[in-house]
XYZ file of C-alpha atoms in Angstrom:
719
model
C -28.755 -33.733 23.803
C -27.412 -32.615 27.136
C -28.848 -33.862 30.354
C -27.841 -31.420 32.807
C -30.933 -32.395 34.904
C -29.743 -35.924 35.244
C -29.465 -35.438 39.236
C -32.941 -34.251 39.152
C -35.035 -36.876 37.539
C -38.540 -36.481 36.454
C -40.898 -37.856 39.176
C -44.629 -37.801 39.623
C -46.275 -36.209 42.577
C -45.230 -38.117 45.629
C -48.106 -39.741 47.707
C -47.559 -37.845 50.935
C -51.175 -37.456 52.139
C -52.352 -33.802 52.815
C -53.595 -33.120 56.409
C -56.990 -32.933 54.806
C -59.109 -35.631 54.038
C -60.841 -36.717 50.632
C -64.151 -35.374 49.755
C -66.859 -38.007 50.130
C -67.767 -39.867 47.058
C -70.888 -38.107 45.635
C -74.085 -40.180 45.234
C -74.339 -42.107 42.181
C -77.641 -42.233 39.938
C -79.936 -44.759 41.480
C -81.510 -46.586 38.221
C -85.140 -47.680 38.311
C -85.170 -51.555 38.531
C -86.830 -53.603 35.607
C -90.444 -52.668 36.234
C -92.341 -55.704 37.479
C -96.262 -55.603 37.360
C -97.269 -53.570 40.201
C -99.084 -55.759 42.765
C -102.785 -55.124 43.058
C -104.192 -55.062 46.651
C -106.271 -58.230 47.448
C -109.793 -57.625 46.403
C -112.564 -58.298 49.074
C -115.154 -60.810 48.471
C -118.292 -58.987 47.317
C -121.647 -60.448 47.199
C -124.030 -59.930 44.235
C -126.150 -56.835 44.687
C -129.103 -55.704 42.884
C -128.498 -52.494 40.630
C -126.879 -50.480 40.891
C -123.795 -52.627 40.643
C -121.171 -52.250 43.239
C -117.696 -50.914 42.308
C -115.368 -53.942 42.129
C -111.874 -52.285 42.429
C -111.003 -49.667 45.020
C -109.007 -46.512 43.607
C -105.376 -47.182 43.286
C -103.176 -44.341 45.160
C -99.704 -44.209 43.713
C -97.051 -42.331 45.534
C -93.841 -40.887 44.373
C -90.880 -38.662 45.940
C -91.232 -34.910 44.861
C -88.037 -33.556 43.206
C -86.296 -30.602 45.362
C -85.136 -29.871 48.634
C -86.453 -31.477 51.810
C -86.119 -30.044 55.432
C -84.671 -32.742 57.451
C -84.181 -33.524 61.132
C -82.404 -36.519 62.745
C -83.077 -37.171 66.362
C -80.583 -39.669 67.738
C -81.861 -42.386 70.141
C -81.113 -40.983 73.728
C -78.373 -42.725 75.239
C -78.380 -40.622 78.554
C -80.861 -38.524 80.316
C -80.114 -35.281 78.391
C -80.014 -37.210 74.916
C -83.179 -35.998 73.967
C -82.064 -32.549 73.820
C -79.864 -33.107 70.870
C -80.983 -33.414 67.228
C -79.649 -32.332 63.712
C -81.533 -30.238 61.293
C -80.467 -30.159 57.492
C -81.758 -30.611 53.948
C -82.033 -33.560 51.688
C -81.730 -32.838 47.911
C -83.554 -35.094 45.502
C -82.745 -34.950 41.879
C -84.776 -36.823 39.023
C -82.239 -37.402 36.060
C -84.181 -39.172 33.411
C -84.975 -42.562 34.793
C -82.533 -42.208 37.512
C -82.734 -40.647 41.215
C -79.782 -38.869 42.678
C -80.083 -37.583 46.404
C -77.701 -36.242 48.891
C -78.089 -34.555 52.319
C -76.301 -32.490 55.040
C -76.802 -32.325 58.733
C -76.166 -29.544 61.245
C -76.057 -29.823 65.104
C -79.035 -28.387 67.150
C -78.428 -28.596 70.859
C -80.297 -27.044 73.712
C -80.758 -27.696 77.505
C -83.355 -27.527 80.168
C -82.822 -25.167 82.960
C -82.018 -26.113 85.905
C -79.853 -28.723 84.378
C -80.559 -32.110 86.437
C -77.686 -34.406 87.481
C -76.764 -36.740 84.706
C -77.238 -39.723 87.228
C -80.798 -38.356 88.007
C -83.090 -41.481 88.234
C -86.636 -41.409 86.936
C -88.313 -38.742 84.538
C -86.797 -35.450 84.429
C -88.339 -32.788 86.455
C -91.143 -30.551 85.096
C -89.027 -27.298 85.416
C -89.648 -24.762 82.712
C -87.242 -25.181 79.676
C -85.081 -22.065 79.056
C -82.933 -22.421 75.828
C -79.048 -21.793 76.121
C -77.899 -20.958 72.848
C -79.916 -20.827 69.505
C -83.215 -22.869 69.795
C -85.152 -21.387 66.703
C -86.150 -24.247 64.243
C -85.980 -23.405 60.665
C -89.382 -22.302 59.363
C -90.492 -24.612 56.420
C -92.778 -22.021 55.016
C -89.625 -19.815 54.137
C -88.216 -22.522 51.899
C -84.443 -23.894 51.872
C -82.868 -23.151 55.238
C -79.521 -21.863 56.075
C -77.713 -23.198 59.074
C -74.624 -21.875 61.049
C -71.379 -23.232 59.464
C -69.672 -24.081 62.990
C -72.771 -26.614 63.480
C -72.225 -28.594 60.355
C -71.730 -32.376 61.202
C -72.595 -34.847 58.480
C -72.934 -35.591 54.696
C -75.256 -38.013 53.653
C -74.634 -39.914 50.459
C -77.944 -41.652 49.484
C -77.385 -45.202 48.179
C -81.223 -46.490 48.199
C -84.330 -44.674 47.669
C -87.762 -44.730 46.102
C -87.001 -44.664 42.407
C -90.492 -44.018 40.791
C -93.989 -45.082 41.872
C -95.120 -47.127 44.681
C -98.622 -48.443 45.960
C -97.244 -48.738 49.400
C -97.223 -46.151 52.229
C -93.391 -46.424 52.757
C -90.065 -47.053 51.170
C -86.415 -47.882 52.156
C -84.004 -45.085 52.416
C -80.383 -46.090 52.435
C -77.305 -43.795 53.043
C -73.643 -43.584 54.047
C -72.984 -41.146 56.672
C -69.613 -39.056 56.708
C -68.695 -37.093 59.890
C -66.857 -33.931 59.034
C -63.676 -32.474 61.152
C -63.744 -28.793 61.132
C -60.042 -28.427 62.225
C -58.608 -30.896 59.475
C -61.432 -30.648 56.948
C -61.518 -34.379 56.782
C -64.442 -36.759 56.651
C -65.050 -40.238 58.330
C -67.422 -42.740 56.861
C -69.406 -43.884 59.813
C -71.095 -46.758 57.912
C -74.379 -47.580 56.230
C -77.710 -46.755 57.440
C -81.199 -47.413 56.692
C -84.719 -46.051 57.366
C -88.132 -47.240 56.609
C -89.727 -43.751 55.577
C -93.659 -43.542 55.613
C -95.680 -40.965 54.383
C -97.652 -38.891 57.380
C -99.464 -35.691 57.865
C -97.092 -32.760 57.334
C -97.014 -30.394 60.367
C -98.363 -26.736 60.214
C -96.181 -24.603 58.032
C -94.978 -26.982 55.442
C -95.881 -26.065 51.873
C -96.699 -29.579 50.761
C -98.101 -32.716 52.009
C -94.729 -34.524 50.842
C -93.622 -35.380 54.513
C -92.205 -38.564 55.643
C -90.801 -40.088 58.808
C -88.921 -43.257 59.838
C -86.819 -45.137 62.251
C -82.938 -45.145 61.405
C -81.167 -48.379 61.958
C -77.305 -48.976 61.563
C -75.755 -51.752 59.559
C -76.461 -54.322 62.546
C -80.050 -53.591 62.520
C -79.763 -51.392 65.773
C -82.201 -48.539 65.953
C -80.201 -45.280 66.251
C -82.726 -42.733 66.001
C -85.710 -41.082 64.060
C -85.477 -39.270 60.714
C -88.216 -36.804 59.298
C -88.128 -34.888 55.890
C -90.761 -32.546 54.281
C -90.485 -30.938 51.111
C -89.784 -27.029 51.172
C -88.554 -26.232 47.418
C -88.313 -27.319 44.127
C -84.924 -25.970 44.186
C -82.007 -27.975 45.800
C -80.019 -24.962 47.009
C -80.156 -21.231 47.132
C -77.673 -18.253 47.550
C -77.403 -14.504 46.944
C -74.709 -12.964 44.540
C -74.030 -9.323 45.173
C -72.442 -7.283 42.591
C -70.766 -4.078 43.293
C -68.763 -1.621 40.726
C -67.207 1.274 40.230
C -69.285 3.716 38.171
C -67.263 3.377 34.940
C -67.595 -0.368 35.114
C -70.273 -2.625 33.542
C -72.000 -5.028 35.765
C -71.916 -8.640 34.177
C -75.653 -9.590 34.445
C -76.108 -11.391 31.184
C -74.559 -12.751 28.197
C -76.511 -10.634 25.744
C -78.197 -13.451 24.380
C -81.182 -13.880 27.220
C -79.287 -15.896 29.724
C -78.729 -14.148 33.033
C -77.217 -15.158 36.266
C -80.353 -16.841 37.722
C -81.093 -18.766 34.744
C -77.419 -20.039 34.863
C -77.946 -21.439 38.360
C -81.448 -22.704 37.685
C -79.519 -25.286 35.432
C -78.198 -26.925 38.513
C -81.123 -26.372 40.849
C -80.043 -23.319 42.665
C -82.394 -20.406 43.661
C -80.119 -17.300 43.144
C -81.187 -13.822 43.903
C -78.866 -11.421 42.105
C -78.491 -7.967 43.822
C -76.732 -5.114 42.011
C -75.775 -3.265 45.278
C -73.398 -0.342 44.975
C -72.875 1.063 41.706
C -70.491 3.760 42.519
C -67.683 2.359 44.508
C -65.144 5.181 45.356
C -61.697 4.565 43.522
C -59.177 4.574 46.304
C -56.231 5.984 44.163
C -57.294 6.055 40.759
C -58.413 3.641 38.044
C -56.271 0.750 38.834
C -56.533 -1.075 42.305
C -53.588 -2.798 43.904
C -54.088 -6.134 45.459
C -54.038 -4.824 48.698
C -56.671 -2.166 47.850
C -58.934 -4.816 46.603
C -58.505 -6.995 49.459
C -59.503 -4.288 51.848
C -62.493 -3.616 49.843
C -63.728 -6.994 49.504
C -63.328 -7.426 53.298
C -65.380 -4.485 53.754
C -68.021 -5.884 51.525
C -67.789 -9.301 53.317
C -68.190 -7.658 56.866
C -71.558 -6.699 55.800
C -72.740 -10.248 55.414
C -73.704 -12.880 57.805
C -72.447 -16.261 56.102
C -74.340 -18.179 58.898
C -77.681 -16.861 57.827
C -77.149 -16.472 53.796
C -74.867 -18.123 51.323
C -73.648 -14.798 49.780
C -71.071 -14.261 47.231
C -69.375 -11.027 45.889
C -68.482 -9.704 42.620
C -66.444 -6.649 42.463
C -66.135 -4.820 39.063
C -63.163 -2.263 38.755
C -61.378 -0.629 35.825
C -58.034 -2.056 36.058
C -55.839 -4.110 38.446
C -52.231 -3.563 39.089
C -50.979 -7.205 39.264
C -53.020 -8.961 36.564
C -55.124 -8.292 33.500
C -58.551 -9.585 33.966
C -59.142 -10.140 37.747
C -58.318 -11.925 41.066
C -59.795 -14.088 43.827
C -58.455 -14.345 47.250
C -57.959 -17.983 48.085
C -58.641 -19.202 51.916
C -56.157 -22.294 51.404
C -53.207 -20.045 50.964
C -53.116 -19.243 54.783
C -54.846 -19.631 58.130
C -55.982 -15.927 58.595
C -59.757 -15.412 58.895
C -59.289 -12.401 56.629
C -59.006 -14.356 53.354
C -62.338 -14.465 51.878
C -63.477 -17.357 49.539
C -66.883 -15.926 48.616
C -65.929 -13.542 45.934
C -63.516 -11.977 43.409
C -62.602 -9.033 41.481
C -62.884 -8.427 38.014
C -61.188 -5.613 35.403
C -63.771 -4.190 32.969
C -61.157 -1.955 31.238
C -58.868 -4.859 30.279
C -58.593 -4.841 26.531
C -58.678 -8.434 24.631
C -55.781 -9.133 22.244
C -55.986 -7.857 18.772
C -55.737 -11.218 17.140
C -58.004 -13.542 14.873
C -58.281 -15.878 17.893
C -60.621 -13.499 19.743
C -63.134 -13.243 16.946
C -65.901 -10.697 16.999
C -64.427 -9.257 20.280
C -60.941 -8.797 19.266
C -59.351 -5.494 20.654
C -62.227 -4.856 22.748
C -62.667 -3.577 26.222
C -63.549 -6.344 28.363
C -66.731 -4.625 29.932
C -68.043 -4.347 26.233
C -67.425 -7.886 25.247
C -70.637 -8.927 26.970
C -70.559 -12.778 26.387
C -66.964 -13.379 27.686
C -67.199 -10.898 30.253
C -70.286 -12.623 31.678
C -68.969 -15.977 31.242
C -65.539 -15.051 33.148
C -67.754 -14.049 36.059
C -69.716 -17.212 36.154
C -66.339 -19.207 35.761
C -65.024 -17.380 38.780
C -68.171 -18.062 40.908
C -67.728 -21.657 40.229
C -64.312 -21.463 41.870
C -66.210 -19.703 44.827
C -68.140 -22.840 44.749
C -65.124 -25.273 44.725
C -64.995 -26.176 41.170
C -61.706 -26.216 39.194
C -60.711 -25.803 35.596
C -62.212 -28.450 33.473
C -61.037 -28.777 29.704
C -63.516 -31.646 28.898
C -65.848 -29.151 27.016
C -66.309 -25.533 26.347
C -68.486 -25.120 29.362
C -68.145 -22.484 32.214
C -65.027 -24.224 33.945
C -62.886 -24.094 30.971
C -60.803 -21.002 30.469
C -61.761 -18.009 28.045
C -58.282 -18.372 26.210
C -58.711 -22.054 25.542
C -62.262 -21.536 24.287
C -60.927 -18.807 22.153
C -58.348 -20.843 20.600
C -60.593 -23.744 20.119
C -62.953 -21.771 17.940
C -62.961 -21.495 14.000
C -60.773 -18.413 13.653
C -62.872 -15.385 13.898
C -66.291 -16.885 15.393
C -65.415 -16.579 19.113
C -67.505 -16.219 21.395
C -69.967 -17.999 19.359
C -68.549 -21.334 20.536
C -68.888 -20.928 24.220
C -71.013 -23.592 25.782
C -73.433 -21.933 28.299
C -73.507 -24.746 30.817
C -71.620 -26.729 33.362
C -69.780 -29.910 32.504
C -71.845 -32.791 33.664
C -69.518 -33.671 36.654
C -69.449 -30.070 37.735
C -73.275 -29.758 37.435
C -73.391 -32.892 39.789
C -70.876 -31.157 42.151
C -73.134 -28.116 42.285
C -76.214 -30.050 43.164
C -74.854 -32.641 45.354
C -71.497 -31.765 46.901
C -71.440 -31.387 50.762
C -72.355 -27.992 51.859
C -68.988 -27.034 53.189
C -67.552 -27.577 49.772
C -69.818 -25.270 47.744
C -71.072 -22.754 50.517
C -68.700 -19.580 51.207
C -66.584 -19.614 54.419
C -66.030 -23.059 54.981
C -63.791 -25.676 52.967
C -60.908 -23.750 51.398
C -60.478 -23.812 47.730
C -58.085 -26.039 46.305
C -58.753 -29.500 48.225
C -58.610 -32.234 45.620
C -61.882 -34.007 44.875
C -62.168 -37.651 43.570
C -64.973 -39.686 42.510
C -63.523 -42.849 43.957
C -61.791 -43.285 47.431
C -58.210 -43.394 46.060
C -55.469 -40.866 46.610
C -56.205 -37.770 44.450
C -52.549 -37.884 43.240
C -53.217 -41.139 41.637
C -55.357 -39.193 39.075
C -52.283 -37.136 37.984
C -50.016 -38.572 35.151
C -46.407 -38.092 35.251
C -45.146 -35.303 32.667
C -42.414 -37.460 30.947
C -39.725 -35.560 29.334
C -39.826 -32.674 31.864
C -38.032 -32.133 35.065
C -38.817 -29.865 38.022
C -35.958 -28.516 40.016
C -36.346 -26.844 43.091
C -33.417 -24.707 44.738
C -33.372 -22.726 48.141
C -31.997 -19.345 47.695
C -30.361 -19.948 51.193
C -29.659 -23.377 52.286
C -30.323 -22.223 55.968
C -32.413 -19.400 57.422
C -32.893 -18.037 60.793
C -36.047 -19.033 62.939
C -38.972 -16.542 61.807
C -37.498 -15.746 58.218
C -39.309 -16.627 55.083
C -38.051 -19.522 52.839
C -37.314 -18.403 49.305
C -37.230 -20.894 46.611
C -36.276 -20.971 42.871
C -37.965 -23.410 40.468
C -37.050 -24.521 37.238
C -39.094 -26.686 34.742
C -36.660 -28.031 32.354
C -37.493 -29.812 28.859
C -35.088 -32.720 28.631
C -36.770 -34.279 25.542
C -36.278 -33.592 21.891
C -39.546 -32.114 20.979
C -41.603 -29.018 22.408
C -43.849 -29.819 25.182
C -46.757 -28.017 26.749
C -46.234 -26.576 29.902
C -47.895 -23.873 32.077
C -47.457 -20.372 30.980
C -46.040 -19.332 34.574
C -44.802 -21.080 37.627
C -45.910 -18.186 39.793
C -48.035 -19.154 42.714
C -50.652 -16.719 41.326
C -51.279 -19.106 38.199
C -52.782 -21.632 39.989
C -50.613 -24.464 38.822
C -48.186 -24.682 41.704
C -48.677 -25.884 45.372
C -46.572 -27.903 47.980
C -45.911 -29.302 51.096
C -43.382 -28.975 53.909
C -42.456 -31.867 55.870
C -40.617 -31.558 59.350
C -38.379 -34.162 61.102
C -41.341 -35.830 62.796
C -43.309 -36.336 59.498
C -45.642 -33.632 60.036
C -47.105 -32.139 56.712
C -48.168 -28.672 56.148
C -49.291 -27.547 52.804
C -48.864 -24.166 51.065
C -51.161 -22.739 48.110
C -51.463 -19.420 46.481
C -53.498 -16.699 48.354
C -54.122 -14.503 45.232
C -55.195 -16.387 42.195
C -55.383 -14.750 38.752
C -58.617 -15.149 36.879
C -58.595 -17.885 34.350
C -54.756 -18.220 34.508
C -54.765 -21.594 32.764
C -52.738 -20.791 29.580
C -50.377 -23.223 28.360
C -47.258 -22.550 26.294
C -45.121 -24.928 24.350
C -41.484 -25.195 25.919
C -38.792 -26.110 23.405
C -36.212 -28.660 23.897
C -33.334 -27.974 26.536
C -35.195 -24.671 27.404
C -36.521 -24.086 30.815
C -39.330 -22.156 32.488
C -38.351 -20.372 35.721
C -40.107 -19.126 38.709
C -39.641 -18.250 42.312
C -41.825 -18.138 45.719
C -41.432 -17.025 49.250
C -42.871 -19.176 51.872
C -43.962 -18.324 55.443
C -47.533 -19.705 56.182
C -50.123 -22.246 55.118
C -53.335 -23.576 55.854
C -52.112 -25.303 59.054
C -50.107 -22.206 60.255
C -46.389 -21.497 60.203
C -44.770 -23.573 57.576
C -41.311 -23.629 59.598
C -42.360 -23.174 63.109
C -39.349 -24.259 64.714
C -35.579 -24.980 64.141
C -34.295 -28.076 62.362
C -34.399 -29.517 58.871
C -37.401 -29.384 56.506
C -38.286 -31.172 53.256
C -39.875 -29.030 50.885
C -41.990 -30.523 47.978
C -43.215 -28.325 45.104
C -45.856 -29.661 42.953
C -46.659 -28.472 39.523
C -49.863 -29.745 37.644
C -51.877 -28.936 34.517
C -54.544 -30.372 32.392
C -54.365 -31.192 28.585
C -57.463 -32.245 26.975
C -59.238 -32.992 30.275
C -56.146 -35.106 31.525
C -54.091 -34.065 34.480
C -50.253 -33.916 34.144
C -47.922 -33.213 37.007
C -44.254 -33.289 38.337
C -42.707 -32.593 41.569
C -39.434 -31.431 42.777
C -37.930 -31.381 46.537
C -35.212 -29.763 48.465
C -34.391 -29.479 52.112
C -33.853 -26.300 54.054
C -32.396 -25.933 57.516
C -33.927 -23.521 60.037
C -31.357 -22.263 62.418
C -32.501 -21.417 66.127
C -32.786 -17.909 67.732
C -29.543 -16.171 68.496
C -30.797 -14.145 71.388
C -34.056 -13.276 73.158
C -34.716 -10.264 70.832
C -34.534 -12.578 67.876
C -36.888 -15.220 69.577
C -39.392 -12.492 70.286
C -39.631 -11.128 66.898
C -39.821 -14.794 65.465
C -42.756 -15.576 67.719
C -44.682 -12.550 66.534
C -44.151 -13.431 63.066
C -44.781 -16.950 63.238
C -47.955 -16.546 65.438
C -49.511 -13.810 63.327
C -51.739 -15.274 60.377
C -52.045 -11.798 58.925
C -48.133 -11.752 58.379
C -48.654 -13.827 55.279
C -51.134 -11.458 53.787
C -49.154 -8.604 54.459
C -46.032 -10.381 52.778
C -48.143 -11.230 49.778
C -50.532 -8.295 49.227
C -49.083 -5.277 51.264
C -51.263 -2.355 52.264
C -51.937 -0.861 55.703
C -55.299 -2.324 56.417
C -54.113 -5.436 58.411
C -52.545 -4.060 61.496
C -51.561 -7.088 63.123
C -49.713 -8.211 59.869
C -48.091 -4.853 59.285
C -46.868 -5.054 63.243
C -45.385 -8.613 62.531
C -43.401 -7.513 59.432
C -42.028 -4.515 61.366
C -40.899 -6.734 64.197
C -38.761 -8.495 61.667
C -37.664 -5.239 60.266
C -36.482 -4.057 63.612
C -34.600 -7.006 64.463
C -31.006 -7.296 62.885
C -31.129 -10.958 62.236
C -34.332 -10.773 60.226
C -34.204 -7.398 58.878
C -32.538 -8.651 55.434
C -35.104 -11.211 55.133
C -38.186 -8.771 55.421
C -36.563 -5.700 53.810
C -38.141 -6.438 50.392
C -41.519 -7.134 52.182
C -41.816 -3.793 53.803
C -40.085 -1.973 50.821
C -42.956 -3.343 48.419
C -45.415 -2.397 51.076
C -44.211 1.346 51.639
C -43.261 1.691 48.003
C -47.002 1.141 46.653
C -49.734 3.395 47.194
C -52.642 2.268 49.247
C -55.763 4.410 49.347
C -54.841 8.085 50.134
C -51.305 7.149 51.304
C -48.772 7.881 48.307
C -45.836 5.500 47.595
C -42.767 6.077 49.535
C -40.085 5.358 47.481
C -37.480 7.080 49.572
C -38.303 4.876 52.324
C -38.315 1.736 50.081
C -34.688 2.448 48.842
C -33.665 2.994 52.297
C -34.927 -0.494 53.320
C -33.166 -2.141 50.232
C -29.792 -0.329 50.745
C -28.063 -2.960 52.965
C -27.889 -6.284 51.192
C -31.372 -7.651 51.347
C -32.277 -11.079 50.682
C -33.926 -11.340 47.350
C -35.243 -14.268 45.139
C -35.112 -13.368 41.212
C -38.714 -12.148 41.020
C -38.022 -9.778 44.244
C -34.729 -8.540 42.588
C -36.880 -7.378 39.760
C -39.502 -5.587 42.001
C -36.523 -4.204 43.974
C -35.038 -2.676 40.848
C -38.317 -1.028 40.045
C -38.496 0.554 43.514
C -34.638 1.789 43.484
C -34.861 3.190 39.918
C -34.327 6.759 40.020
C -34.305 9.486 37.228
C -31.039 11.125 35.882
C -30.981 14.715 34.628
C -30.659 13.402 30.906
C -34.031 11.453 31.578
C -32.507 8.199 31.546
C -32.517 6.042 34.878
C -30.160 4.450 36.875
C -30.477 2.107 39.913
C -29.374 2.204 43.565
C -29.892 -1.293 44.531
C -26.505 -2.647 45.907
C -24.809 -5.969 44.558
C -26.167 -9.001 46.757
C -24.880 -12.459 46.048
C -28.060 -14.634 47.246
C -29.515 -14.665 43.893
C -29.693 -18.074 42.224
C -30.155 -17.019 38.491
C -29.406 -13.342 38.208
C -28.994 -13.389 34.574
C -32.231 -15.142 33.886
C -35.591 -13.538 33.588
C -37.918 -15.252 36.063
C -41.652 -15.438 36.046
C -43.400 -13.255 38.474
C -44.149 -14.930 41.869
C -47.239 -14.092 44.207
C -45.034 -11.758 46.062
């Protein structure tokens, strides 16, 4: 057997840390201790009395913690005169799981000031001046149930380690928790240590729906008092959200599974109070039944603009007939870039995709997806799970497994009867107790690894032995401001077929990576557009290879190649088999050359400093003015024009709403030796195809030499 990949050995995913920190460990179930006889209060000495006999035993009052959501407030101990004007509001979630209790909480900053502001060094008490709030001062109203707080004010996650388990005759109990500080810029968490509070039942203030109200002094691990904590019950649910469903007139709304289970009941399984709003039922189709990625993106931005994510956890589902780029649907992934125009709160689904006409698809074979009620509904719940930060999970046939895997696991002809209408145990726990930024829309981007223990998440990925991942730059050097194009090849060096991802496209969700500059700074790249449930695996024969290509420009931390110099690029591929994660990594080096003149420098600066340039590169369309302007800056510069010609050609060669595709302009852009990856060359051939008089077609794309594997058929990239 040949070993043509001998110089590219199979390696595990390297342990180069991401700029983002690990998700804090979720709270563990706290079991009830072995029950001891409850101590009875000491009885008073009673004298004998004539009839009627006195009552010898006073009534016993047992207390317990009510399950559900508590409105919480933490007021730190003032360390300076204005310290009393800062406190934290949030929620505590208490779940009873058999004989165990699981609890967690989140805190948001609430700051206000007196006016006029006294000097910090002011001796004595504060003056009795009227207090005028600067910024939001409104306290959450407990009568309105579970509160929602502004995302920018999020500060702490509380992982409860000690709590009242069952019943007590006392009026208090010890609450223990770890406190994690959240860093908004790096999405990292810092464990600030263990804290305890002796929580006592007290009378609930006006407005609380229950008498379950407690207060206590909080102490750090040294026993020093650091503040005061209060918590009052407000809802039997743990979290609340709204799901809006918009659709074109011809598409069905995925409201239930046809068996009595609807969206609200699904979320009730994990303690969420969800309101489903079937909003617009006649969304206008911009240019026919099939929607381009750019048209979907523009429509979802319009829907997102109508919601205030600081006042409501709102997720969107947009149902259309067909999609240009994929079969079932797409989600726009905020981890793919740093633009504010990448929603993580919703996705689009195609109702007129037709299931394969095979026995695997059982009773819904060869059926339009919107009419296949059970899998159509299940797919929407699956994609909403991604919007909550959940990933594919193949441990059971639950919501976060993929439809094709579930169909293939059924007895032939029986699908969808084998669908499990619930979340896997660990996914249900994450829905209940993951930090707010993980599950609410508009905060932590999708794709950050979670782990149940404080070790590197890559340690949980097993090396895929027998396979090798080769990464080759299309050009070994590129000018400053140009995208870097990579060809990726996954080769089976073993003597037997091995399961591999169906595609190495960034859209498939199996590929991500890092870029490391000369100083050691790490920047990550992920896909922007993710195809719904694209988790299919194929068998790769011995000595065969799976190929793909990608175009890199920006990531979550900004420009991936922001300056001249050498950069190491690490591409990671991972996939799951029976609940176990396997993966490989390949590396290469790319040199970015300095600007050649001031015009080149100005164009590069505009491209590198415009987050929406990546969205225009990946999606096209006319709706992102800054992104379009940045790409055009590259087109007008002679140094960068060959690198951006295909980007602009794809944009103008694709219809957008009322604008028709301008194929003549696309061909003009591609007429002068553009730089093309394999997948881009395939798209360029489609754009330059012109009809002959005899009905056949010919190509006008000129020959160019920068393609690495022109004779191979590549997998499609996100671009």
